[in-house]
Amino acid sequence: MPTYRAPVRDTLFVLRDVLGYGRYDNLPGFADASPDVLEAILAEGARLAENVMQPLNRAGDTEGCTRHEDGSVSTPKGFARAYRHYCEGGWMGLSAPAGYGGQGLPYLIHSAVGEYLSSANMALMMYPGLTQGAIAAILTHGTDAQKSRFLPKMIDGTWTGTMNLTEPHCGTDLGLLRTKAVPNGDGSYKISGQKIFISAGEHDLSENIVHLVLARIEGAPDGTKGISLFIVPKLKLDEGGNPAGPNGVSCGALEEKMGIHGNATCVMNYDAAQGTLLGTENGGLKAMFTMMNEARLGVGMQGLAIAEAAYQHAADYARERLQGRALTGVKAPGEKADPIIVHPDIRRMLMTMRAVNEAGRALILWTALQSDIAHRSEDEAERAQAEDHLALMTPVIKGVLTDKGFDHAVMAQQVFGGHGYIEEHGMSQFVRDARITQIYEGANGIQALDLVGRKLPQDGGRAAQAFFATVGEFCETHRADEKMAPYTKALKKGLNDLQSATLWLMQNAMQKPDNAGAASYDYMHLLGLVALGYMWGRTVKTAQEGLAEGGEDTSFLEEKLVLGRFFMERVMPETGAHLARIASGAETVMALPAEAF
C-alpha cells in the first residue's frame, strides 16, 4: 500500500534559500507569512496530506463515484469528510483576498501546499482545484455584485466551481461549440446545450456548484469571436444569495475513465438554465483563459505531485526488495540476496525521477513567485517581467512536467518489476492517474503549439530573450568557478542548443508553418530542460554556499550537489537530440499522404 511523506524540508530550502523568500516581504501578503509562519503552514499542510487525504487515495480509486437515478452523484466514502476538514482549515482561501473571506497569503504558499495535497490524493483535490480556477475568473472578470454573491461561499468551500468548455463534437477548437445563450430581458440568459468531460461537475461535497459555461449568444459571430462566458449555478439563488431550487442543470452520465476514479467527470446537460454573463459579451475566451492558465499551472503541479509520490514508493520498495547480488560484491551478507537499490539500473531510474522532481519543484515555485510579483508588486516594470515569465513558462510547466510525471510513474512501476503490474501495490493507479494530466487543460501538443506559435514570438520575443539572458548571465557569472564548472558547462551547452533551435525556427517557420508544427513538441521539451537545468544551477550554487558556511545540513546539501551533477550529465544532454529533430524540419513528418496511414 503506497504511503507519502510531504517534502517539507526540500520545499523550505527552495523557498528560503534558493528563491530568497525573505526578500519579498515588501509585497502584500508576504509580511503576514514570516519564515516561521511559512514553516508552520507547510507542516500543517503536510499533516493534512499525509493523515487525511492520502489514506483515502487507494479506496477512492477502487470505489469511484456513483451516479444515481435522480442524476445526483456520490463521491467515494470519506471524501466528503476530508473535504470538510480541508475547508474548515481555511485551505481553500489560503491566497484568496481577505475582503471575500480569504487569508490573502502568497500564491507561492498555496502552490507549495498544493503539491503535497495532490501527491496524497489527486482525484479528491481536483474538487477544490477547479474551484480555485473559477474563483480566479470571477475575481478578474466579475462585477462587484457577482463577486459579492459568489466568492465568499466559494472561498470558504460551501460552494465549489467548475469550467465547462468541451462539447461532444469539439474539444480544442472551441469555435465549433453549439451551447446557446438566449437573453431573458432582465440581464440574465437561458443556457442550453451539453458539455462533456466536466471534472467535478456533480458531487455531494458542497451545497451548490458554480459552473462557468462557454456559450454563444443568439446572433453572435461564428467562431471564437462569438463566444461568451456565463456563471450558471447548479441551484438558483434567491435575492439573498441563497440556493432556491433546481436550475435546469443536470449530470447526464459519468464518464468511464482510465484513472482519477475518485473525481466525478460528468456529461453536463443545460436545459434553459439561468445564467449571468461573466465579463463582456463575446469576450468569453479571454475570461476563460484566466481560469485555464491557472488550471494549466495546477496540472503541471499534478504531474510533479504524481511523480513524487510514485518515486517515494519506488525508493521504499528498492531498499526492501531482495533480488540478486551487487555487481561489486555482496552488500547484505546476512541475506540470500541484496536489496535491488544496489543495482545501477535501479539507481538510474530513481536518480532520474528525483533529479527531475526536485528541479520541477523549484521551477513551479519560482513561477508561482512570479505570479505573486505580477499581481502584488507596485513596480510596473517588475510586474511586466513577471507576466512575461508566466506567459512563457505556463505551457512549459504544463507540458513538460506532466510528460515527465507520466514517464516517472511508469519508471517507478518498473522498479517494482512484476509486482508493479499488480493492483495491490498501487503503482498502477499512479500510472493511470498521471495519464490524464497530459491530456486535459489543453493536450500537450497544443501546449507546444501555443509556446512556439504564440508565446515565443509575443512582443518580439521579449520573454524568451529575457530568459536566455538570465540563464546566460548565470553561466557567465560562475564561469571561472571550478566547483560550478560541471554544472555551468552543461547548462551553457543546453542554452546554446535552445538558442540554435530558436534561430532555426525564426529562419524556417514563417515560410513553411509545418516546420513550426513539427518542431514545437521538441522545442517545448528543450526549453523545459534548460529551465530545469537553470533551477539546478541555482540550487547547487546555494548548496555550495551553505556547505562553505558550515552547519547541520551537510548531508542534505551534499545530496543536492550529486543530484544536480546527475541531471547535468544524464538528463541535460537530451537537448542535443531535441535540436537535431527540430533542425530536420517537417519534410518526412508530412511526406506520406493521409491514405497511407
Coordinates of C-alpha atoms in Angstrom, one line a residue:
M1 CA 0.0 0.0 0.0
P2 CA 1.6 3.3 -1.0
T3 CA 2.5 5.9 1.6
Y4 CA 3.5 9.5 1.3
R5 CA 5.8 11.9 3.1
A6 CA 5.5 15.6 2.1
P7 CA 8.9 17.0 1.1
V8 CA 8.7 20.0 3.5
R9 CA 12.4 20.3 4.1
D10 CA 13.1 20.4 0.4
T11 CA 10.3 23.0 -0.2
L12 CA 11.7 25.2 2.6
F13 CA 15.2 25.0 1.1
V14 CA 13.9 26.1 -2.3
L15 CA 11.7 28.9 -0.8
R16 CA 14.1 30.3 1.8
D17 CA 17.5 29.7 0.3
V18 CA 17.3 29.3 -3.4
L19 CA 14.5 31.8 -4.1
G20 CA 15.2 34.1 -1.2
Y21 CA 11.7 34.2 0.2
G22 CA 12.6 36.8 2.8
R23 CA 13.5 39.4 0.2
Y24 CA 9.8 39.7 -0.9
D25 CA 8.3 40.9 2.4
N26 CA 7.5 44.2 0.8
L27 CA 4.8 42.5 -1.3
P28 CA 1.3 42.3 0.2
G29 CA 0.7 39.1 2.0
F30 CA 4.3 38.1 2.4
A31 CA 4.8 40.0 5.6
D32 CA 1.9 38.1 7.1
A33 CA 3.7 34.8 6.4
S34 CA 7.1 35.2 8.1
P35 CA 9.6 32.4 7.6
D36 CA 8.4 30.8 10.9
V37 CA 4.7 31.1 9.8
L38 CA 5.6 29.7 6.4
E39 CA 7.2 26.6 8.0
A40 CA 4.2 26.1 10.3
I41 CA 1.8 26.3 7.3
L42 CA 3.8 23.8 5.3
A43 CA 4.0 21.4 8.3
E44 CA 0.2 21.6 8.8
G45 CA -0.4 21.1 5.1
A46 CA 1.9 18.1 5.2
R47 CA -0.1 16.6 8.1
L48 CA -3.4 17.2 6.2
A49 CA -1.9 15.5 3.1
E50 CA -0.4 12.5 4.9
N51 CA -3.1 11.8 7.5
V52 CA -6.4 12.9 5.9
M53 CA -6.0 12.8 2.1
Q54 CA -3.6 10.0 1.4
P55 CA -5.4 7.2 3.3
L56 CA -8.4 7.8 1.0
N57 CA -6.5 7.6 -2.3
R58 CA -6.5 3.9 -2.9
A59 CA -10.1 3.5 -1.7
G60 CA -11.2 6.4 -3.9
D61 CA -9.6 4.7 -6.9
T62 CA -11.3 1.3 -6.3
E63 CA -14.7 2.6 -5.2
G64 CA -15.0 5.6 -7.7
C65 CA -18.1 7.8 -7.9
T66 CA -21.7 6.7 -8.3
R67 CA -24.5 8.4 -10.3
H68 CA -28.0 7.8 -9.0
E69 CA -31.3 7.7 -10.9
D70 CA -32.1 11.3 -10.0
G71 CA -28.8 12.5 -11.5
S72 CA -27.1 13.1 -8.2
V73 CA -23.5 11.8 -7.7
S74 CA -21.9 10.3 -4.6
T75 CA -18.2 10.6 -4.1
P76 CA -16.2 7.7 -2.5
K77 CA -16.6 7.0 1.2
G78 CA -14.7 9.5 3.3
F79 CA -14.2 12.2 0.6
A80 CA -16.9 14.5 2.0
R81 CA -15.5 14.3 5.5
A82 CA -11.9 15.0 4.2
Y83 CA -13.2 17.9 2.1
R84 CA -14.9 19.5 5.1
H85 CA -11.6 19.1 7.0
Y86 CA -9.9 20.9 4.2
C87 CA -12.4 23.7 4.2
E88 CA -12.5 24.1 8.0
G89 CA -8.8 24.6 7.9
G90 CA -9.1 27.6 5.6
W91 CA -7.1 25.9 2.8
M92 CA -9.5 27.0 0.0
G93 CA -8.9 30.6 0.8
L94 CA -5.2 30.5 1.6
S95 CA -4.2 33.0 -1.1
A96 CA -7.7 34.5 -1.8
P97 CA -8.4 38.2 -1.0
A98 CA -9.2 38.9 2.6
G99 CA -12.1 41.1 1.5
Y100 CA -14.0 38.0 0.4
G101 CA -13.1 35.8 3.3
G102 CA -9.6 34.6 2.2
Q103 CA -6.3 34.9 4.0
G104 CA -4.5 36.9 1.3
L105 CA -1.3 34.9 1.7
P106 CA 1.1 34.4 -1.3
Y107 CA 0.1 32.2 -4.1
L108 CA 3.6 30.8 -3.7
I109 CA 2.5 29.1 -0.4
H110 CA -0.8 27.9 -2.0
S111 CA 1.3 26.2 -4.7
A112 CA 3.7 24.6 -2.2
V113 CA 0.9 23.1 -0.2
G114 CA -1.0 22.2 -3.3
E115 CA 1.8 19.8 -4.3
Y116 CA 1.5 17.9 -1.1
L117 CA -2.2 17.5 -1.3
S118 CA -2.2 16.4 -5.0
S119 CA 0.5 13.9 -4.2
A120 CA -1.6 12.5 -1.4
N121 CA -4.9 12.3 -3.4
M122 CA -5.1 13.9 -6.8
A123 CA -8.7 12.9 -7.5
L124 CA -10.0 14.4 -4.3
M125 CA -8.0 17.6 -4.7
M126 CA -9.5 18.2 -8.1
Y127 CA -12.8 19.4 -6.5
P128 CA -11.2 22.4 -4.7
G129 CA -8.7 22.8 -7.6
L130 CA -11.4 23.5 -10.1
T131 CA -13.0 25.9 -7.6
Q132 CA -9.7 27.8 -7.4
G133 CA -9.8 28.4 -11.1
A134 CA -13.4 29.6 -11.0
I135 CA -12.6 31.9 -8.2
A136 CA -9.7 33.5 -10.2
A137 CA -12.0 34.0 -13.2
I138 CA -14.7 35.7 -11.2
L139 CA -12.2 37.8 -9.3
T140 CA -10.7 39.1 -12.6
H141 CA -13.8 39.5 -14.8
G142 CA -16.8 39.6 -12.4
T143 CA -18.9 42.6 -11.4
D144 CA -18.8 43.7 -7.8
A145 CA -22.3 42.1 -7.4
Q146 CA -21.1 38.8 -8.8
K147 CA -18.0 38.8 -6.6
S148 CA -20.1 39.5 -3.5
R149 CA -22.7 36.9 -4.5
F150 CA -20.4 34.0 -5.3
L151 CA -16.9 34.5 -3.9
P152 CA -17.4 34.3 -0.1
K153 CA -19.1 30.9 -0.3
M154 CA -16.6 29.6 -2.8
I155 CA -13.7 30.7 -0.8
D156 CA -15.0 29.1 2.4
G157 CA -15.8 25.9 0.4
T158 CA -19.5 26.0 0.9
W159 CA -19.9 26.1 -2.8
T160 CA -17.5 24.6 -5.4
G161 CA -16.8 25.6 -9.0
T162 CA -16.2 24.1 -12.5
M163 CA -15.2 25.1 -16.0
N164 CA -17.4 23.9 -18.9
L165 CA -15.7 24.1 -22.3
T166 CA -15.7 20.8 -24.2
E167 CA -18.7 19.5 -26.2
P168 CA -19.2 16.1 -27.9
H169 CA -18.2 17.5 -31.3
C170 CA -15.5 20.0 -30.2
G171 CA -12.6 20.0 -27.8
T172 CA -9.6 22.3 -28.6
D173 CA -11.5 24.0 -31.5
L174 CA -13.9 25.9 -29.3
G175 CA -15.1 27.9 -32.3
L176 CA -17.3 25.0 -33.1
L177 CA -19.3 25.0 -29.9
R178 CA -23.1 24.9 -30.0
T179 CA -24.3 25.7 -26.5
K180 CA -26.5 28.7 -26.8
A181 CA -27.5 31.6 -24.6
V182 CA -30.8 33.4 -25.0
P183 CA -31.3 36.7 -23.3
N184 CA -34.2 36.8 -20.8
G185 CA -34.5 40.6 -21.0
D186 CA -33.5 41.2 -17.4
G187 CA -29.8 40.8 -17.8
S188 CA -29.8 37.0 -17.3
Y189 CA -29.7 34.3 -20.0
K190 CA -31.1 30.9 -20.6
I191 CA -28.3 28.5 -21.3
S192 CA -29.0 25.3 -23.3
G193 CA -26.6 22.6 -24.5
Q194 CA -24.4 19.7 -23.5
K195 CA -20.8 19.7 -22.1
I196 CA -18.6 16.6 -21.7
F197 CA -15.5 15.8 -19.6
I198 CA -16.6 18.2 -16.9
S199 CA -14.4 17.4 -13.8
A200 CA -16.3 17.8 -10.5
G201 CA -19.5 18.6 -12.5
E202 CA -21.8 16.9 -9.9
H203 CA -21.0 15.6 -6.4
D204 CA -22.0 15.6 -2.8
L205 CA -19.2 17.7 -1.3
S206 CA -20.8 21.1 -1.4
E207 CA -24.1 22.8 -1.1
N208 CA -24.0 24.3 -4.6
I209 CA -21.8 24.1 -7.7
V210 CA -21.0 27.2 -9.6
H211 CA -20.5 26.3 -13.3
L212 CA -18.6 28.6 -15.6
V213 CA -20.0 27.8 -19.1
L214 CA -18.9 28.8 -22.5
A215 CA -21.9 29.5 -24.8
R216 CA -22.8 31.6 -27.9
I217 CA -25.4 34.3 -27.6
E218 CA -28.0 34.3 -30.3
G219 CA -26.8 36.3 -33.2
A220 CA -23.2 36.3 -32.1
P221 CA -20.4 35.9 -34.7
D222 CA -19.3 32.5 -35.8
G223 CA -16.0 31.0 -34.4
T224 CA -14.2 32.0 -31.3
K225 CA -15.1 35.7 -31.7
G226 CA -18.7 34.9 -30.8
I227 CA -18.1 33.0 -27.5
S228 CA -19.2 34.3 -24.1
L229 CA -18.7 33.0 -20.6
F230 CA -21.6 32.6 -18.1
I231 CA -21.9 31.9 -14.4
V232 CA -24.5 29.1 -14.1
P233 CA -25.1 27.7 -10.6
K234 CA -26.5 24.3 -10.1
L235 CA -29.1 25.7 -7.8
K236 CA -30.8 29.1 -8.5
L237 CA -30.2 31.8 -5.9
D238 CA -32.9 33.9 -4.2
E239 CA -32.5 37.6 -3.6
G240 CA -30.4 36.9 -0.5
G241 CA -28.0 34.8 -2.5
N242 CA -29.2 31.5 -1.0
P243 CA -29.9 28.3 -3.0
A244 CA -33.5 28.3 -4.1
G245 CA -34.2 25.2 -6.2
P246 CA -33.0 23.4 -9.4
N247 CA -31.7 25.5 -12.3
G248 CA -32.0 23.2 -15.3
V249 CA -28.5 21.8 -14.7
S250 CA -28.1 18.0 -14.5
C251 CA -25.5 15.3 -14.8
G252 CA -26.5 13.0 -17.7
A253 CA -23.7 10.5 -17.1
L254 CA -20.4 9.8 -15.5
E255 CA -17.5 9.1 -17.9
E256 CA -15.9 5.7 -17.6
K257 CA -12.3 6.6 -17.3
M258 CA -8.8 5.1 -17.1
G259 CA -7.9 6.9 -13.9
I260 CA -8.9 9.6 -11.4
H261 CA -11.8 7.5 -10.4
G262 CA -12.5 9.4 -7.3
N263 CA -13.3 12.5 -9.3
A264 CA -16.7 12.8 -10.9
T265 CA -16.1 13.5 -14.6
C266 CA -19.5 14.4 -15.9
V267 CA -21.6 14.8 -19.0
M268 CA -23.5 18.0 -18.1
N269 CA -26.9 19.0 -19.6
Y270 CA -28.1 22.6 -19.6
D271 CA -31.8 22.9 -20.2
A272 CA -32.7 26.6 -20.3
A273 CA -30.6 27.1 -17.1
Q274 CA -30.4 30.6 -15.8
G275 CA -27.0 32.2 -16.1
T276 CA -25.4 35.6 -15.9
L277 CA -22.7 37.0 -18.2
L278 CA -19.1 36.9 -16.8
G279 CA -17.0 39.6 -18.4
T280 CA -18.0 41.1 -21.7
E281 CA -20.3 39.8 -24.4
N282 CA -18.3 37.8 -26.9
G283 CA -15.3 38.0 -24.6
G284 CA -15.6 34.5 -23.2
L285 CA -12.3 33.1 -24.3
K286 CA -10.4 36.0 -22.6
A287 CA -12.3 35.3 -19.4
M288 CA -11.9 31.6 -19.6
F289 CA -8.2 31.8 -20.2
T290 CA -7.8 33.4 -16.8
M291 CA -9.2 30.2 -15.4
M292 CA -7.3 27.9 -17.9
N293 CA -3.9 29.5 -17.3
E294 CA -4.3 28.9 -13.5
A295 CA -5.5 25.4 -14.2
R296 CA -2.6 24.7 -16.5
L297 CA -0.1 25.6 -13.8
G298 CA -2.1 23.4 -11.4
V299 CA -2.0 20.5 -13.8
G300 CA 1.8 20.9 -14.2
M301 CA 2.0 20.7 -10.4
Q302 CA -0.2 17.5 -10.6
G303 CA 2.5 16.0 -12.9
L304 CA 5.2 16.7 -10.3
A305 CA 2.9 15.5 -7.5
I306 CA 2.2 12.1 -9.0
A307 CA 5.9 11.7 -9.9
E308 CA 7.0 12.5 -6.3
A309 CA 4.5 10.1 -4.8
A310 CA 5.5 7.3 -7.3
Y311 CA 9.2 8.0 -6.7
Q312 CA 8.8 7.7 -2.9
H313 CA 7.1 4.4 -3.1
A314 CA 9.6 3.0 -5.6
A315 CA 12.6 4.1 -3.4
D316 CA 11.0 2.5 -0.4
Y317 CA 10.5 -0.8 -2.3
A318 CA 14.0 -0.7 -3.7
R319 CA 15.5 -0.5 -0.2
E320 CA 13.5 -3.5 0.9
R321 CA 13.2 -5.9 -2.1
L322 CA 15.9 -8.5 -2.1
Q323 CA 16.9 -9.7 -5.6
G324 CA 20.3 -10.8 -6.9
R325 CA 23.8 -9.6 -5.8
A326 CA 25.5 -6.3 -6.4
L327 CA 28.0 -6.3 -9.3
T328 CA 30.7 -5.2 -7.0
G329 CA 30.2 -7.9 -4.4
V330 CA 27.8 -8.9 -1.6
K331 CA 26.3 -5.9 0.2
A332 CA 23.9 -7.8 2.5
P333 CA 25.9 -10.8 3.8
G334 CA 23.2 -11.8 6.3
E335 CA 20.7 -12.2 3.4
K336 CA 20.4 -14.6 0.5
A337 CA 20.3 -11.5 -1.9
D338 CA 21.0 -7.8 -1.8
P339 CA 18.3 -5.1 -1.9
I340 CA 17.7 -4.0 -5.5
I341 CA 18.8 -0.5 -4.8
V342 CA 22.4 -1.7 -5.2
H343 CA 21.8 -2.3 -8.9
P344 CA 22.9 0.5 -11.3
D345 CA 19.8 0.3 -13.5
I346 CA 17.5 0.7 -10.4
R347 CA 19.7 3.7 -9.3
R348 CA 19.4 5.2 -12.8
M349 CA 15.6 5.2 -12.6
L350 CA 15.5 6.5 -9.0
M351 CA 18.1 9.2 -9.7
T352 CA 16.3 10.3 -12.9
M353 CA 13.0 10.7 -11.0
R354 CA 14.4 12.5 -8.1
A355 CA 16.6 14.9 -10.1
V356 CA 13.8 16.0 -12.4
N357 CA 11.3 16.2 -9.5
E358 CA 13.5 18.5 -7.4
A359 CA 14.2 20.8 -10.3
G360 CA 10.5 20.7 -11.3
R361 CA 9.5 21.7 -7.8
A362 CA 11.9 24.7 -7.9
L363 CA 10.6 25.7 -11.3
I364 CA 7.0 25.6 -10.2
L365 CA 7.8 27.6 -7.0
W366 CA 9.8 30.2 -9.0
T367 CA 6.9 30.6 -11.4
A368 CA 4.4 30.9 -8.5
L369 CA 6.6 33.6 -7.1
Q370 CA 6.4 35.4 -10.4
S371 CA 2.6 35.2 -10.2
D372 CA 2.7 36.9 -6.8
I373 CA 5.0 39.6 -8.2
A374 CA 2.7 40.1 -11.3
H375 CA -0.3 40.6 -9.1
R376 CA 1.1 42.3 -6.0
S377 CA 4.1 44.4 -6.9
E378 CA 3.7 48.2 -7.2
D379 CA 6.7 48.3 -9.7
E380 CA 5.3 48.4 -13.2
A381 CA 8.5 47.1 -14.9
E382 CA 8.8 44.3 -12.3
R383 CA 5.2 43.3 -13.0
A384 CA 5.8 43.2 -16.7
Q385 CA 8.8 41.0 -16.4
A386 CA 6.9 38.6 -14.1
E387 CA 4.0 38.5 -16.6
D388 CA 6.4 37.7 -19.4
H389 CA 7.8 34.8 -17.3
L390 CA 4.3 33.4 -16.7
A391 CA 3.3 33.6 -20.3
L392 CA 6.5 31.7 -21.4
M393 CA 6.6 29.1 -18.7
T394 CA 2.9 28.2 -18.3
P395 CA 2.8 25.9 -21.4
V396 CA 6.3 24.5 -20.5
I397 CA 5.3 23.6 -16.9
K398 CA 2.0 22.1 -18.1
G399 CA 3.5 20.1 -21.0
V400 CA 7.0 19.1 -19.7
L401 CA 6.1 18.3 -16.1
T402 CA 3.1 16.2 -17.0
D403 CA 5.0 14.3 -19.6
K404 CA 7.7 13.7 -17.1
G405 CA 5.1 12.8 -14.4
F406 CA 3.7 10.0 -16.6
D407 CA 7.2 8.8 -17.6
H408 CA 8.2 8.7 -13.9
A409 CA 5.1 6.9 -12.8
V410 CA 5.9 4.2 -15.4
M411 CA 9.5 4.2 -14.3
A412 CA 8.5 3.8 -10.7
Q413 CA 6.3 1.0 -11.7
Q414 CA 9.2 -0.6 -13.5
V415 CA 11.3 -0.6 -10.2
F416 CA 8.7 -3.0 -8.8
G417 CA 9.0 -5.4 -11.7
G418 CA 6.0 -7.8 -11.9
H419 CA 4.7 -6.5 -8.6
G420 CA 4.2 -3.1 -10.2
Y421 CA 1.7 -4.6 -12.5
I422 CA -0.4 -6.0 -9.7
E423 CA -3.0 -3.6 -8.3
E424 CA -2.4 -4.3 -4.6
H425 CA 0.9 -2.4 -4.8
G426 CA -0.8 0.8 -6.0
M427 CA 1.6 1.6 -8.8
S428 CA -1.0 1.1 -11.5
Q429 CA -3.0 4.0 -10.0
F430 CA -0.1 6.4 -10.3
V431 CA 0.3 5.5 -14.0
R432 CA -3.4 5.7 -14.7
D433 CA -3.9 9.0 -12.8
A434 CA -0.9 10.6 -14.3
R435 CA -2.0 9.9 -17.9
I436 CA -4.9 12.4 -17.9
T437 CA -2.6 15.3 -16.9
Q438 CA -1.0 15.1 -20.4
I439 CA -4.5 15.5 -22.0
Y440 CA -6.8 17.9 -20.1
E441 CA -6.5 21.6 -19.9
G442 CA -5.1 21.5 -23.4
A443 CA -3.3 18.4 -24.6
N444 CA 0.5 18.7 -24.5
G445 CA 0.8 19.0 -28.3
I446 CA -1.4 22.1 -28.0
Q447 CA 0.8 23.5 -25.2
A448 CA 3.8 23.1 -27.6
L449 CA 2.0 24.9 -30.4
D450 CA 0.9 27.6 -28.0
L451 CA 4.5 28.1 -26.9
V452 CA 6.0 28.2 -30.4
G453 CA 3.2 29.9 -32.3
R454 CA 2.1 32.5 -29.6
K455 CA 4.4 32.8 -26.6
L456 CA 7.7 32.6 -28.3
P457 CA 7.1 35.5 -30.8
Q458 CA 5.0 37.5 -28.5
D459 CA 6.2 41.2 -28.1
G460 CA 9.0 40.5 -30.4
G461 CA 10.3 37.5 -28.4
R462 CA 10.8 39.6 -25.3
A463 CA 10.0 36.9 -22.8
A464 CA 12.2 34.3 -24.4
Q465 CA 15.1 36.7 -24.8
A466 CA 14.9 37.7 -21.2
F467 CA 15.0 34.0 -20.1
F468 CA 18.0 33.4 -22.4
A469 CA 19.7 36.4 -20.8
T470 CA 19.0 35.2 -17.3
V471 CA 20.5 31.8 -17.9
G472 CA 23.4 33.1 -19.9
E473 CA 24.3 35.6 -17.2
F474 CA 24.2 32.9 -14.6
C475 CA 26.6 30.8 -16.6
E476 CA 28.9 33.7 -17.3
T477 CA 28.9 34.8 -13.6
H478 CA 30.1 31.4 -12.5
R479 CA 32.2 30.5 -15.5
A480 CA 35.5 30.8 -13.6
D481 CA 34.3 28.9 -10.5
E482 CA 35.8 25.5 -10.7
K483 CA 33.2 24.0 -8.3
M484 CA 30.4 25.2 -10.6
A485 CA 32.1 24.1 -13.9
P486 CA 30.4 20.7 -14.1
Y487 CA 27.1 22.4 -13.9
T488 CA 27.6 25.6 -15.9
K489 CA 29.3 23.9 -18.8
A490 CA 26.4 21.5 -19.3
L491 CA 23.8 24.3 -18.8
K492 CA 25.6 26.6 -21.3
K493 CA 25.6 23.7 -23.8
G494 CA 21.8 23.3 -23.3
L495 CA 21.3 27.1 -23.7
N496 CA 23.3 27.1 -26.9
D497 CA 21.1 24.3 -28.3
L498 CA 18.0 26.2 -27.3
Q499 CA 19.2 29.4 -28.9
S500 CA 20.1 27.5 -32.1
A501 CA 16.7 25.9 -32.2
T502 CA 15.1 29.4 -31.7
L503 CA 17.2 30.8 -34.6
W504 CA 16.2 27.8 -36.8
L505 CA 12.6 28.5 -36.2
M506 CA 13.0 32.2 -37.0
Q507 CA 14.6 31.3 -40.3
N508 CA 12.4 28.4 -41.3
A509 CA 8.9 28.6 -39.7
M510 CA 7.4 31.7 -41.4
Q511 CA 7.6 30.5 -44.9
K512 CA 6.7 26.9 -44.0
P513 CA 4.4 26.7 -41.0
D514 CA 4.6 22.9 -40.9
N515 CA 8.2 23.4 -39.7
A516 CA 7.0 25.1 -36.6
G517 CA 4.3 22.5 -36.0
A518 CA 6.8 19.6 -36.4
A519 CA 9.3 21.3 -34.2
S520 CA 7.0 22.5 -31.4
Y521 CA 6.9 19.5 -29.2
D522 CA 10.7 19.1 -29.2
Y523 CA 11.1 22.8 -28.6
M524 CA 8.9 22.7 -25.6
H525 CA 10.9 20.0 -24.0
L526 CA 14.2 21.6 -25.0
L527 CA 13.1 24.8 -23.3
G528 CA 11.9 22.8 -20.3
L529 CA 15.3 21.0 -19.9
V530 CA 17.1 24.3 -19.9
A531 CA 14.7 25.8 -17.3
L532 CA 15.1 22.7 -15.1
G533 CA 18.9 22.9 -15.6
Y534 CA 18.9 26.6 -14.6
M535 CA 17.0 25.7 -11.4
W536 CA 19.6 23.0 -10.7
G537 CA 22.3 25.6 -11.3
R538 CA 20.8 28.0 -8.7
T539 CA 20.2 25.1 -6.3
V540 CA 23.7 23.8 -6.5
K541 CA 25.2 27.3 -6.0
T542 CA 23.0 27.8 -2.9
A543 CA 24.1 24.4 -1.6
Q544 CA 27.8 25.2 -2.1
E545 CA 27.4 28.4 -0.2
G546 CA 25.6 26.6 2.6
L547 CA 28.4 24.0 2.8
A548 CA 31.0 26.8 2.9
E549 CA 29.2 28.4 5.9
G550 CA 29.1 25.0 7.8
G551 CA 26.1 23.8 9.8
E552 CA 24.0 20.8 10.4
D553 CA 22.6 20.2 6.9
T554 CA 25.8 18.9 5.4
S555 CA 24.4 15.6 4.1
F556 CA 21.3 17.3 2.8
L557 CA 23.3 19.9 0.8
E558 CA 25.8 17.3 -0.5
E559 CA 22.9 15.4 -1.9
K560 CA 22.0 18.4 -3.9
L561 CA 25.4 18.6 -5.5
V562 CA 25.2 14.9 -6.5
L563 CA 21.7 15.2 -7.9
G564 CA 22.5 18.3 -9.8
R565 CA 25.5 16.7 -11.4
F566 CA 23.5 13.7 -12.3
F567 CA 21.0 15.9 -14.0
M568 CA 23.7 17.7 -16.0
E569 CA 25.4 14.5 -17.0
R570 CA 22.5 12.2 -17.7
V571 CA 19.5 14.4 -18.5
M572 CA 20.7 17.7 -19.9
P573 CA 22.4 16.1 -22.9
E574 CA 18.9 15.4 -24.3
T575 CA 18.9 19.0 -25.6
G576 CA 21.1 17.9 -28.4
A577 CA 18.6 15.3 -29.6
H578 CA 15.8 17.8 -29.5
L579 CA 17.8 20.2 -31.5
A580 CA 18.6 17.6 -34.1
R581 CA 15.0 16.7 -34.6
I582 CA 13.9 20.3 -34.8
A583 CA 16.5 21.1 -37.5
S584 CA 15.4 18.1 -39.6
G585 CA 12.3 20.1 -40.5
A586 CA 8.8 18.8 -41.4
E587 CA 9.6 17.1 -44.7
T588 CA 9.4 13.5 -43.6
V589 CA 6.8 14.2 -41.0
M590 CA 4.4 15.4 -43.7
A591 CA 5.6 13.3 -46.6
L592 CA 3.1 10.4 -46.6
P593 CA -0.4 11.0 -48.0
A594 CA -3.3 10.6 -45.5
E595 CA -4.4 7.4 -47.1
A596 CA -1.0 5.8 -46.4
F597 CA -1.8 5.8 -42.6

